Amino acid sequence: MSNKLEQFIQQAVSAVPISGTSLIVSLYGDALAHRGGEIWLGSLATMLESLGFGDRFVRTSLFRLNKEGWLDVERVGRRSFYRLTEMGQRMTRRAEAKIYRAGQPEWDGKWLLLLSEGLEKNTLQQVKKQLIWQGFGTLAPSLMASPSQNLADVQSLLHEAGVSDNVMCFEASSPLQASKTALKARVEECWLLTDKNERYGEFINSFRPLLPLLREANESELTPLRCFQIQLLLIHFYRRVVLKDPLLPDELLPPHWQGQSARQLCINIYQRVCAGALAFVTEHGETSVGDLPQPGSGYFQRFGGLTLSP
């Protein structure tokens, strides 16, 4: 069985090219953000070496994340410690709300509409990119909409981008039954749901074979190292799909939508390996002041509540 788990891990690593910056962001978001958000370079190198990623891969990725404003670096003697910046923490929190949610958002039938005026073209494109990442769709060149966004969160995002004075926010409602066909067609077009559904299908096909292996494995085969490797790869590949999902309410989704199945598969696997993965990071993680702190309470609320004790 251990050989089958090893084969799965190696196959997952080699199936598609893995971006170093993206993988490390996944690692920070999943394993470190709730534990102070700081780690020694040597600890990161040890963790990722187990998956076949060498020292150069790690250093180059950290250098880029530092230049992009995700990570700060502090040098203590000859050691380098990398910590999430304020921007990195903010982006991680926004991603976490999508990745680790337990179910579909409730919907009251209302829409949040954003109308932009007077924005320079490049600024408009950057703001749209952030809003799309948050789940908005483009109804017209200067009009975006979302059925599941919190107004305060969106206003905070617009303020951080420096465009709050150039974007008007409206709340609206639509009589769904009276315009159901036209609305669903528009939703499909604006949010590219067919493409996103296919990506969920690919994730399910990739990770579904792992579930019976985990059910059949005994404790000696599910070592902390293997649990860490599986959890990091699981979240990395799930993150790549779910962060592009607008998390539309069920009423607006097409038939045979695979997002819920993908999320449940992710939850089932995560619950099986999270205790071992946590132990591995605890053993190998080091900060500028010593051991990693214990995870904050929010960590244990992931996916509606993890089956381990803080």
PDB file of C-alpha atoms in Angstrom:
ATOM      1  CA  MET A   1       0.000   0.000   0.000  1.00  0.00           C
ATOM      2  CA  SER A   2       2.841   2.405   0.844  1.00  0.00           C
ATOM      3  CA  ASN A   3       4.219   1.887  -2.670  1.00  0.00           C
ATOM      4  CA  LYS A   4       0.826   2.844  -4.123  1.00  0.00           C
ATOM      5  CA  LEU A   5       0.731   6.012  -2.031  1.00  0.00           C
ATOM      6  CA  GLU A   6       4.258   6.880  -3.154  1.00  0.00           C
ATOM      7  CA  GLN A   7       3.283   6.261  -6.766  1.00  0.00           C
ATOM      8  CA  PHE A   8       0.277   8.540  -6.427  1.00  0.00           C
ATOM      9  CA  ILE A   9       2.381  11.328  -4.909  1.00  0.00           C
ATOM     10  CA  GLN A  10       5.030  11.103  -7.616  1.00  0.00           C
ATOM     11  CA  GLN A  11       2.407  10.978 -10.354  1.00  0.00           C
ATOM     12  CA  ALA A  12       0.705  14.077  -8.954  1.00  0.00           C
ATOM     13  CA  VAL A  13       4.020  15.961  -8.879  1.00  0.00           C
ATOM     14  CA  SER A  14       4.938  15.040 -12.441  1.00  0.00           C
ATOM     15  CA  ALA A  15       1.483  15.220 -14.069  1.00  0.00           C
ATOM     16  CA  VAL A  16       1.650  18.943 -14.848  1.00  0.00           C
ATOM     17  CA  PRO A  17       4.351  21.615 -14.408  1.00  0.00           C
ATOM     18  CA  ILE A  18       4.190  23.098 -10.911  1.00  0.00           C
ATOM     19  CA  SER A  19       4.953  26.786 -10.365  1.00  0.00           C
ATOM     20  CA  GLY A  20       7.280  27.295  -7.425  1.00  0.00           C
ATOM     21  CA  THR A  21       5.688  30.577  -6.378  1.00  0.00           C
ATOM     22  CA  SER A  22       2.204  29.069  -6.540  1.00  0.00           C
ATOM     23  CA  LEU A  23       3.232  25.972  -4.575  1.00  0.00           C
ATOM     24  CA  ILE A  24       4.869  28.029  -1.834  1.00  0.00           C
ATOM     25  CA  VAL A  25       1.820  30.310  -1.615  1.00  0.00           C
ATOM     26  CA  SER A  26      -0.256  27.135  -1.190  1.00  0.00           C
ATOM     27  CA  LEU A  27       2.093  25.985   1.574  1.00  0.00           C
ATOM     28  CA  TYR A  28       1.942  29.303   3.419  1.00  0.00           C
ATOM     29  CA  GLY A  29      -1.831  29.497   3.126  1.00  0.00           C
ATOM     30  CA  ASP A  30      -2.430  25.924   4.220  1.00  0.00           C
ATOM     31  CA  ALA A  31       0.261  25.261   6.802  1.00  0.00           C
ATOM     32  CA  LEU A  32       1.768  28.546   8.010  1.00  0.00           C
ATOM     33  CA  ALA A  33      -0.710  31.437   7.901  1.00  0.00           C
ATOM     34  CA  HIS A  34      -2.401  30.277  11.118  1.00  0.00           C
ATOM     35  CA  ARG A  35       0.962  29.648  12.763  1.00  0.00           C
ATOM     36  CA  GLY A  36       2.497  33.125  12.587  1.00  0.00           C
ATOM     37  CA  GLY A  37       3.149  33.155   8.831  1.00  0.00           C
ATOM     38  CA  GLU A  38       6.950  32.949   9.223  1.00  0.00           C
ATOM     39  CA  ILE A  39       9.426  30.136   8.554  1.00  0.00           C
ATOM     40  CA  TRP A  40      13.135  29.550   8.112  1.00  0.00           C
ATOM     41  CA  LEU A  41      14.366  29.024   4.555  1.00  0.00           C
ATOM     42  CA  GLY A  42      15.967  25.746   5.630  1.00  0.00           C
ATOM     43  CA  SER A  43      12.630  24.449   6.908  1.00  0.00           C
ATOM     44  CA  LEU A  44      10.936  25.220   3.604  1.00  0.00           C
ATOM     45  CA  ALA A  45      13.749  23.572   1.690  1.00  0.00           C
ATOM     46  CA  THR A  46      13.429  20.409   3.796  1.00  0.00           C
ATOM     47  CA  MET A  47       9.655  20.243   3.317  1.00  0.00           C
ATOM     48  CA  LEU A  48       9.743  20.722  -0.456  1.00  0.00           C
ATOM     49  CA  GLU A  49      12.816  18.564  -1.018  1.00  0.00           C
ATOM     50  CA  SER A  50      10.676  15.589  -0.025  1.00  0.00           C
ATOM     51  CA  LEU A  51       8.594  16.235  -3.158  1.00  0.00           C
ATOM     52  CA  GLY A  52      11.644  16.511  -5.417  1.00  0.00           C
ATOM     53  CA  PHE A  53      11.987  20.305  -5.439  1.00  0.00           C
ATOM     54  CA  GLY A  54      15.572  21.394  -4.852  1.00  0.00           C
ATOM     55  CA  ASP A  55      17.189  24.315  -3.076  1.00  0.00           C
ATOM     56  CA  ARG A  56      17.414  26.455  -6.224  1.00  0.00           C
ATOM     57  CA  PHE A  57      13.680  25.968  -6.910  1.00  0.00           C
ATOM     58  CA  VAL A  58      12.854  27.164  -3.384  1.00  0.00           C
ATOM     59  CA  ARG A  59      15.257  30.127  -3.353  1.00  0.00           C
ATOM     60  CA  THR A  60      14.161  31.386  -6.767  1.00  0.00           C
ATOM     61  CA  SER A  61      10.490  31.137  -5.813  1.00  0.00           C
ATOM     62  CA  LEU A  62      11.026  32.955  -2.507  1.00  0.00           C
ATOM     63  CA  PHE A  63      12.989  35.701  -4.269  1.00  0.00           C
ATOM     64  CA  ARG A  64      10.082  36.264  -6.662  1.00  0.00           C
ATOM     65  CA  LEU A  65       7.486  36.271  -3.884  1.00  0.00           C
ATOM     66  CA  ASN A  66       9.578  38.821  -2.000  1.00  0.00           C
ATOM     67  CA  LYS A  67       9.783  41.055  -5.097  1.00  0.00           C
ATOM     68  CA  GLU A  68       6.036  40.718  -5.687  1.00  0.00           C
ATOM     69  CA  GLY A  69       5.263  41.861  -2.140  1.00  0.00           C
ATOM     70  CA  TRP A  70       3.939  38.544  -0.788  1.00  0.00           C
ATOM     71  CA  LEU A  71       6.828  37.857   1.600  1.00  0.00           C
ATOM     72  CA  ASP A  72       9.260  39.869   3.719  1.00  0.00           C
ATOM     73  CA  VAL A  73      12.689  38.443   4.503  1.00  0.00           C
ATOM     74  CA  GLU A  74      14.608  38.866   7.770  1.00  0.00           C
ATOM     75  CA  ARG A  75      18.190  37.688   8.151  1.00  0.00           C
ATOM     76  CA  VAL A  76      19.438  36.531  11.532  1.00  0.00           C
ATOM     77  CA  GLY A  77      23.112  35.717  11.234  1.00  0.00           C
ATOM     78  CA  ARG A  78      23.431  33.504   8.178  1.00  0.00           C
ATOM     79  CA  ARG A  79      19.813  32.370   8.269  1.00  0.00           C
ATOM     80  CA  SER A  80      16.919  33.840   6.280  1.00  0.00           C
ATOM     81  CA  PHE A  81      13.348  33.837   7.549  1.00  0.00           C
ATOM     82  CA  TYR A  82      10.386  34.578   5.280  1.00  0.00           C
ATOM     83  CA  ARG A  83       7.152  36.062   6.642  1.00  0.00           C
ATOM     84  CA  LEU A  84       3.866  36.925   4.958  1.00  0.00           C
ATOM     85  CA  THR A  85       3.541  40.663   4.349  1.00  0.00           C
ATOM     86  CA  GLU A  86       0.321  42.543   5.099  1.00  0.00           C
ATOM     87  CA  MET A  87      -0.628  42.069   1.456  1.00  0.00           C
ATOM     88  CA  GLY A  88       0.253  38.386   1.663  1.00  0.00           C
ATOM     89  CA  GLN A  89      -1.879  37.969   4.780  1.00  0.00           C
ATOM     90  CA  ARG A  90      -4.785  39.808   3.164  1.00  0.00           C
ATOM     91  CA  MET A  91      -4.656  37.729  -0.015  1.00  0.00           C
ATOM     92  CA  THR A  92      -4.302  34.539   2.016  1.00  0.00           C
ATOM     93  CA  ARG A  93      -7.396  35.360   4.085  1.00  0.00           C
ATOM     94  CA  ARG A  94      -9.433  36.024   0.952  1.00  0.00           C
ATOM     95  CA  ALA A  95      -8.295  32.760  -0.598  1.00  0.00           C
ATOM     96  CA  GLU A  96      -8.959  30.834   2.612  1.00  0.00           C
ATOM     97  CA  ALA A  97     -12.592  31.934   2.645  1.00  0.00           C
ATOM     98  CA  LYS A  98     -13.089  30.183  -0.708  1.00  0.00           C
ATOM     99  CA  ILE A  99     -10.832  27.159  -0.289  1.00  0.00           C
ATOM    100  CA  TYR A 100     -11.969  25.927   3.123  1.00  0.00           C
ATOM    101  CA  ARG A 101     -15.681  26.710   3.096  1.00  0.00           C
ATOM    102  CA  ALA A 102     -17.929  23.828   4.105  1.00  0.00           C
ATOM    103  CA  GLY A 103     -20.698  24.354   1.539  1.00  0.00           C
ATOM    104  CA  GLN A 104     -22.333  26.571  -1.024  1.00  0.00           C
ATOM    105  CA  PRO A 105     -23.197  30.133   0.038  1.00  0.00           C
ATOM    106  CA  GLU A 106     -26.795  30.929   0.872  1.00  0.00           C
ATOM    107  CA  TRP A 107     -28.464  33.331  -1.558  1.00  0.00           C
ATOM    108  CA  ASP A 108     -31.265  35.787  -0.921  1.00  0.00           C
ATOM    109  CA  GLY A 109     -31.833  36.550  -4.623  1.00  0.00           C
ATOM    110  CA  LYS A 110     -29.943  39.842  -4.514  1.00  0.00           C
ATOM    111  CA  TRP A 111     -27.079  40.984  -6.717  1.00  0.00           C
ATOM    112  CA  LEU A 112     -24.236  43.385  -6.072  1.00  0.00           C
ATOM    113  CA  LEU A 113     -23.526  45.553  -9.126  1.00  0.00           C
ATOM    114  CA  LEU A 114     -20.392  47.647  -9.632  1.00  0.00           C
ATOM    115  CA  LEU A 115     -20.287  50.417 -12.231  1.00  0.00           C
ATOM    116  CA  SER A 116     -16.854  51.923 -12.894  1.00  0.00           C
ATOM    117  CA  GLU A 117     -16.379  55.408 -14.278  1.00  0.00           C
ATOM    118  CA  GLY A 118     -13.277  57.375 -15.262  1.00  0.00           C
ATOM    119  CA  LEU A 119     -10.707  54.672 -14.571  1.00  0.00           C
ATOM    120  CA  GLU A 120      -7.551  54.534 -16.652  1.00  0.00           C
ATOM    121  CA  LYS A 121      -7.499  51.389 -18.836  1.00  0.00           C
ATOM    122  CA  ASN A 122      -4.670  49.556 -17.059  1.00  0.00           C
ATOM    123  CA  THR A 123      -6.119  50.390 -13.639  1.00  0.00           C
ATOM    124  CA  LEU A 124      -9.526  49.134 -14.749  1.00  0.00           C
ATOM    125  CA  GLN A 125      -8.003  45.850 -15.931  1.00  0.00           C
ATOM    126  CA  GLN A 126      -6.186  45.339 -12.620  1.00  0.00           C
ATOM    127  CA  VAL A 127      -9.321  46.051 -10.591  1.00  0.00           C
ATOM    128  CA  LYS A 128     -11.373  43.726 -12.800  1.00  0.00           C
ATOM    129  CA  LYS A 129      -8.808  40.982 -12.300  1.00  0.00           C
ATOM    130  CA  GLN A 130      -9.140  41.246  -8.516  1.00  0.00           C
ATOM    131  CA  LEU A 131     -12.934  41.354  -8.687  1.00  0.00           C
ATOM    132  CA  ILE A 132     -13.108  38.331 -11.006  1.00  0.00           C
ATOM    133  CA  TRP A 133     -10.877  36.479  -8.536  1.00  0.00           C
ATOM    134  CA  GLN A 134     -13.442  37.425  -5.880  1.00  0.00           C
ATOM    135  CA  GLY A 135     -16.286  35.954  -7.944  1.00  0.00           C
ATOM    136  CA  PHE A 136     -17.581  38.852 -10.037  1.00  0.00           C
ATOM    137  CA  GLY A 137     -18.629  38.484 -13.657  1.00  0.00           C
ATOM    138  CA  THR A 138     -18.495  41.147 -16.381  1.00  0.00           C
ATOM    139  CA  LEU A 139     -21.948  42.051 -17.677  1.00  0.00           C
ATOM    140  CA  ALA A 140     -20.691  44.997 -19.747  1.00  0.00           C
ATOM    141  CA  PRO A 141     -17.290  46.721 -20.189  1.00  0.00           C
ATOM    142  CA  SER A 142     -17.798  48.871 -17.087  1.00  0.00           C
ATOM    143  CA  LEU A 143     -20.436  46.823 -15.243  1.00  0.00           C
ATOM    144  CA  MET A 144     -19.683  43.830 -13.011  1.00  0.00           C
ATOM    145  CA  ALA A 145     -22.015  41.702 -10.896  1.00  0.00           C
ATOM    146  CA  SER A 146     -21.971  39.073  -8.173  1.00  0.00           C
ATOM    147  CA  PRO A 147     -24.789  37.269  -6.326  1.00  0.00           C
ATOM    148  CA  SER A 148     -22.691  36.220  -3.331  1.00  0.00           C
ATOM    149  CA  GLN A 149     -20.430  39.086  -2.268  1.00  0.00           C
ATOM    150  CA  ASN A 150     -20.470  41.024   0.969  1.00  0.00           C
ATOM    151  CA  LEU A 151     -20.697  44.770   0.293  1.00  0.00           C
ATOM    152  CA  ALA A 152     -18.287  45.683   3.098  1.00  0.00           C
ATOM    153  CA  ASP A 153     -15.646  43.250   1.796  1.00  0.00           C
ATOM    154  CA  VAL A 154     -15.948  44.635  -1.729  1.00  0.00           C
ATOM    155  CA  GLN A 155     -15.725  48.232  -0.530  1.00  0.00           C
ATOM    156  CA  SER A 156     -12.579  47.299   1.410  1.00  0.00           C
ATOM    157  CA  LEU A 157     -11.053  45.777  -1.726  1.00  0.00           C
ATOM    158  CA  LEU A 158     -11.893  48.883  -3.800  1.00  0.00           C
ATOM    159  CA  HIS A 159     -10.415  51.120  -1.115  1.00  0.00           C
ATOM    160  CA  GLU A 160      -7.195  49.105  -1.035  1.00  0.00           C
ATOM    161  CA  ALA A 161      -6.972  49.404  -4.825  1.00  0.00           C
ATOM    162  CA  GLY A 162      -7.429  53.169  -4.570  1.00  0.00           C
ATOM    163  CA  VAL A 163     -10.520  53.253  -6.800  1.00  0.00           C
ATOM    164  CA  SER A 164     -13.383  53.556  -4.311  1.00  0.00           C
ATOM    165  CA  ASP A 165     -14.235  57.043  -5.624  1.00  0.00           C
ATOM    166  CA  ASN A 166     -14.528  55.730  -9.186  1.00  0.00           C
ATOM    167  CA  VAL A 167     -16.804  52.728  -8.622  1.00  0.00           C
ATOM    168  CA  MET A 168     -20.501  52.939  -7.811  1.00  0.00           C
ATOM    169  CA  CYS A 169     -22.089  50.065  -5.888  1.00  0.00           C
ATOM    170  CA  PHE A 170     -25.724  49.022  -6.304  1.00  0.00           C
ATOM    171  CA  GLU A 171     -27.805  46.244  -4.806  1.00  0.00           C
ATOM    172  CA  ALA A 172     -30.457  44.750  -7.079  1.00  0.00           C
ATOM    173  CA  SER A 173     -32.798  41.778  -7.221  1.00  0.00           C
ATOM    174  CA  SER A 174     -34.058  39.690 -10.111  1.00  0.00           C
ATOM    175  CA  PRO A 175     -37.358  37.747 -10.318  1.00  0.00           C
ATOM    176  CA  LEU A 176     -35.585  34.474 -11.067  1.00  0.00           C
ATOM    177  CA  GLN A 177     -38.575  32.508 -12.345  1.00  0.00           C
ATOM    178  CA  ALA A 178     -39.580  35.288 -14.751  1.00  0.00           C
ATOM    179  CA  SER A 179     -36.142  35.470 -16.369  1.00  0.00           C
ATOM    180  CA  LYS A 180     -34.635  32.111 -15.492  1.00  0.00           C
ATOM    181  CA  THR A 181     -33.609  30.987 -18.981  1.00  0.00           C
ATOM    182  CA  ALA A 182     -32.096  34.310 -20.045  1.00  0.00           C
ATOM    183  CA  LEU A 183     -30.354  34.769 -16.710  1.00  0.00           C
ATOM    184  CA  LYS A 184     -28.788  31.297 -16.720  1.00  0.00           C
ATOM    185  CA  ALA A 185     -27.523  31.795 -20.271  1.00  0.00           C
ATOM    186  CA  ARG A 186     -25.957  35.108 -19.271  1.00  0.00           C
ATOM    187  CA  VAL A 187     -24.422  33.589 -16.165  1.00  0.00           C
ATOM    188  CA  GLU A 188     -22.872  30.771 -18.225  1.00  0.00           C
ATOM    189  CA  GLU A 189     -21.366  33.294 -20.638  1.00  0.00           C
ATOM    190  CA  CYS A 190     -20.099  35.781 -18.040  1.00  0.00           C
ATOM    191  CA  TRP A 191     -18.566  33.244 -15.660  1.00  0.00           C
ATOM    192  CA  LEU A 192     -17.359  30.659 -18.241  1.00  0.00           C
ATOM    193  CA  LEU A 193     -18.917  27.872 -16.214  1.00  0.00           C
ATOM    194  CA  THR A 194     -18.328  25.102 -18.767  1.00  0.00           C
ATOM    195  CA  ASP A 195     -14.570  25.607 -18.547  1.00  0.00           C
ATOM    196  CA  LYS A 196     -14.629  25.734 -14.748  1.00  0.00           C
ATOM    197  CA  ASN A 197     -16.760  22.586 -14.581  1.00  0.00           C
ATOM    198  CA  GLU A 198     -14.231  20.755 -16.753  1.00  0.00           C
ATOM    199  CA  ARG A 199     -11.436  21.814 -14.407  1.00  0.00           C
ATOM    200  CA  TYR A 200     -13.359  20.443 -11.455  1.00  0.00           C
ATOM    201  CA  GLY A 201     -13.785  17.209 -13.373  1.00  0.00           C
ATOM    202  CA  GLU A 202     -10.022  16.993 -13.935  1.00  0.00           C
ATOM    203  CA  PHE A 203      -9.394  17.515 -10.207  1.00  0.00           C
ATOM    204  CA  ILE A 204     -11.885  14.781  -9.317  1.00  0.00           C
ATOM    205  CA  ASN A 205     -10.349  12.349 -11.819  1.00  0.00           C
ATOM    206  CA  SER A 206      -6.874  13.055 -10.453  1.00  0.00           C
ATOM    207  CA  PHE A 207      -7.610  12.705  -6.726  1.00  0.00           C
ATOM    208  CA  ARG A 208     -10.515  10.258  -6.560  1.00  0.00           C
ATOM    209  CA  PRO A 209      -8.166   7.223  -6.871  1.00  0.00           C
ATOM    210  CA  LEU A 210      -6.410   8.416  -3.694  1.00  0.00           C
ATOM    211  CA  LEU A 211      -9.453   7.998  -1.467  1.00  0.00           C
ATOM    212  CA  PRO A 212      -9.571   4.151  -1.438  1.00  0.00           C
ATOM    213  CA  LEU A 213      -5.799   4.068  -0.904  1.00  0.00           C
ATOM    214  CA  LEU A 214      -6.207   6.207   2.204  1.00  0.00           C
ATOM    215  CA  ARG A 215      -9.090   4.105   3.492  1.00  0.00           C
ATOM    216  CA  GLU A 216      -7.053   0.916   3.130  1.00  0.00           C
ATOM    217  CA  ALA A 217      -3.794   2.336   4.516  1.00  0.00           C
ATOM    218  CA  ASN A 218      -2.810   1.617   8.094  1.00  0.00           C
ATOM    219  CA  GLU A 219      -1.264   4.153  10.459  1.00  0.00           C
ATOM    220  CA  SER A 220       2.307   3.010   9.772  1.00  0.00           C
ATOM    221  CA  GLU A 221       1.827   3.731   6.056  1.00  0.00           C
ATOM    222  CA  LEU A 222       0.278   7.151   6.651  1.00  0.00           C
ATOM    223  CA  THR A 223       3.447   8.721   8.032  1.00  0.00           C
ATOM    224  CA  PRO A 224       3.527  12.456   8.846  1.00  0.00           C
ATOM    225  CA  LEU A 225       5.715  12.973   5.758  1.00  0.00           C
ATOM    226  CA  ARG A 226       3.233  11.274   3.422  1.00  0.00           C
ATOM    227  CA  CYS A 227       0.335  13.134   5.025  1.00  0.00           C
ATOM    228  CA  PHE A 228       2.116  16.447   4.487  1.00  0.00           C
ATOM    229  CA  GLN A 229       2.914  15.636   0.869  1.00  0.00           C
ATOM    230  CA  ILE A 230      -0.652  14.571   0.114  1.00  0.00           C
ATOM    231  CA  GLN A 231      -2.233  17.555   1.882  1.00  0.00           C
ATOM    232  CA  LEU A 232       0.008  20.105   0.154  1.00  0.00           C
ATOM    233  CA  LEU A 233      -0.598  18.625  -3.306  1.00  0.00           C
ATOM    234  CA  LEU A 234      -4.331  18.290  -2.615  1.00  0.00           C
ATOM    235  CA  ILE A 235      -4.718  21.933  -1.585  1.00  0.00           C
ATOM    236  CA  HIS A 236      -2.386  23.180  -4.302  1.00  0.00           C
ATOM    237  CA  PHE A 237      -4.406  21.550  -7.087  1.00  0.00           C
ATOM    238  CA  TYR A 238      -7.780  22.260  -5.493  1.00  0.00           C
ATOM    239  CA  ARG A 239      -6.785  25.883  -4.933  1.00  0.00           C
ATOM    240  CA  ARG A 240      -5.996  26.306  -8.624  1.00  0.00           C
ATOM    241  CA  VAL A 241      -9.596  25.411  -9.454  1.00  0.00           C
ATOM    242  CA  VAL A 242     -11.653  26.794  -6.588  1.00  0.00           C
ATOM    243  CA  LEU A 243     -10.072  30.259  -6.638  1.00  0.00           C
ATOM    244  CA  LYS A 244     -11.442  30.664 -10.163  1.00  0.00           C
ATOM    245  CA  ASP A 245     -14.897  29.519  -9.072  1.00  0.00           C
ATOM    246  CA  PRO A 246     -17.304  32.450  -8.512  1.00  0.00           C
ATOM    247  CA  LEU A 247     -19.148  30.278  -5.946  1.00  0.00           C
ATOM    248  CA  LEU A 248     -22.513  30.977  -7.476  1.00  0.00           C
ATOM    249  CA  PRO A 249     -25.613  29.813  -5.602  1.00  0.00           C
ATOM    250  CA  ASP A 250     -27.169  26.518  -6.644  1.00  0.00           C
ATOM    251  CA  GLU A 251     -30.055  28.310  -8.370  1.00  0.00           C
ATOM    252  CA  LEU A 252     -27.662  29.749 -10.974  1.00  0.00           C
ATOM    253  CA  LEU A 253     -25.507  26.703 -11.627  1.00  0.00           C
ATOM    254  CA  PRO A 254     -25.875  24.440 -14.678  1.00  0.00           C
ATOM    255  CA  PRO A 255     -26.965  20.791 -14.387  1.00  0.00           C
ATOM    256  CA  HIS A 256     -24.230  18.314 -13.456  1.00  0.00           C
ATOM    257  CA  TRP A 257     -22.091  20.992 -11.785  1.00  0.00           C
ATOM    258  CA  GLN A 258     -19.065  19.232 -10.235  1.00  0.00           C
ATOM    259  CA  GLY A 259     -17.957  21.890  -7.757  1.00  0.00           C
ATOM    260  CA  GLN A 260     -19.782  20.328  -4.806  1.00  0.00           C
ATOM    261  CA  SER A 261     -18.387  16.860  -5.544  1.00  0.00           C
ATOM    262  CA  ALA A 262     -14.860  18.258  -5.835  1.00  0.00           C
ATOM    263  CA  ARG A 263     -15.197  20.086  -2.526  1.00  0.00           C
ATOM    264  CA  GLN A 264     -16.489  16.966  -0.743  1.00  0.00           C
ATOM    265  CA  LEU A 265     -13.653  14.887  -2.188  1.00  0.00           C
ATOM    266  CA  CYS A 266     -11.163  17.481  -0.965  1.00  0.00           C
ATOM    267  CA  ILE A 267     -12.752  17.486   2.505  1.00  0.00           C
ATOM    268  CA  ASN A 268     -12.680  13.685   2.767  1.00  0.00           C
ATOM    269  CA  ILE A 269      -8.996  13.477   1.842  1.00  0.00           C
ATOM    270  CA  TYR A 270      -8.007  16.478   3.962  1.00  0.00           C
ATOM    271  CA  GLN A 271      -9.686  15.039   7.060  1.00  0.00           C
ATOM    272  CA  ARG A 272      -7.742  11.801   6.634  1.00  0.00           C
ATOM    273  CA  VAL A 273      -4.282  13.391   6.457  1.00  0.00           C
ATOM    274  CA  CYS A 274      -4.524  16.703   8.341  1.00  0.00           C
ATOM    275  CA  ALA A 275      -3.356  15.384  11.734  1.00  0.00           C
ATOM    276  CA  GLY A 276      -0.227  13.803  10.252  1.00  0.00           C
ATOM    277  CA  ALA A 277       0.508  16.850   8.098  1.00  0.00           C
ATOM    278  CA  LEU A 278       0.189  19.124  11.121  1.00  0.00           C
ATOM    279  CA  ALA A 279       2.652  16.944  13.044  1.00  0.00           C
ATOM    280  CA  PHE A 280       5.159  17.033  10.157  1.00  0.00           C
ATOM    281  CA  VAL A 281       5.086  20.837   9.907  1.00  0.00           C
ATOM    282  CA  THR A 282       5.407  21.122  13.688  1.00  0.00           C
ATOM    283  CA  GLU A 283       8.477  18.884  13.681  1.00  0.00           C
ATOM    284  CA  HIS A 284      10.283  20.536  10.766  1.00  0.00           C
ATOM    285  CA  GLY A 285       9.130  24.155  10.949  1.00  0.00           C
ATOM    286  CA  GLU A 286      11.384  26.739  12.601  1.00  0.00           C
ATOM    287  CA  THR A 287      10.928  30.495  13.010  1.00  0.00           C
ATOM    288  CA  SER A 288      13.315  33.295  13.978  1.00  0.00           C
ATOM    289  CA  VAL A 289      12.325  32.790  17.636  1.00  0.00           C
ATOM    290  CA  GLY A 290      12.217  29.003  17.704  1.00  0.00           C
ATOM    291  CA  ASP A 291       9.414  26.504  17.185  1.00  0.00           C
ATOM    292  CA  LEU A 292       6.306  27.303  15.188  1.00  0.00           C
ATOM    293  CA  PRO A 293       3.406  28.428  17.388  1.00  0.00           C
ATOM    294  CA  GLN A 294       0.361  26.203  17.603  1.00  0.00           C
ATOM    295  CA  PRO A 295      -2.324  26.902  14.979  1.00  0.00           C
ATOM    296  CA  GLY A 296      -4.907  29.574  15.745  1.00  0.00           C
ATOM    297  CA  SER A 297      -8.515  28.585  16.343  1.00  0.00           C
ATOM    298  CA  GLY A 298      -9.511  29.432  12.771  1.00  0.00           C
ATOM    299  CA  TYR A 299      -7.379  26.565  11.508  1.00  0.00           C
ATOM    300  CA  PHE A 300      -9.595  24.002  13.227  1.00  0.00           C
ATOM    301  CA  GLN A 301     -12.763  25.472  11.673  1.00  0.00           C
ATOM    302  CA  ARG A 302     -11.731  24.619   8.124  1.00  0.00           C
ATOM    303  CA  PHE A 303     -14.318  22.747   6.063  1.00  0.00           C
ATOM    304  CA  GLY A 304     -16.821  23.120   8.890  1.00  0.00           C
ATOM    305  CA  GLY A 305     -14.504  21.660  11.551  1.00  0.00           C
ATOM    306  CA  LEU A 306     -11.488  19.364  11.435  1.00  0.00           C
ATOM    307  CA  THR A 307     -11.549  16.034  13.250  1.00  0.00           C
ATOM    308  CA  LEU A 308      -8.537  16.707  15.459  1.00  0.00           C
ATOM    309  CA  SER A 309      -8.044  18.648  18.686  1.00  0.00           C
ATOM    310  CA  PRO A 310      -5.993  21.874  19.058  1.00  0.00           C
TER     311      PRO A 310
END
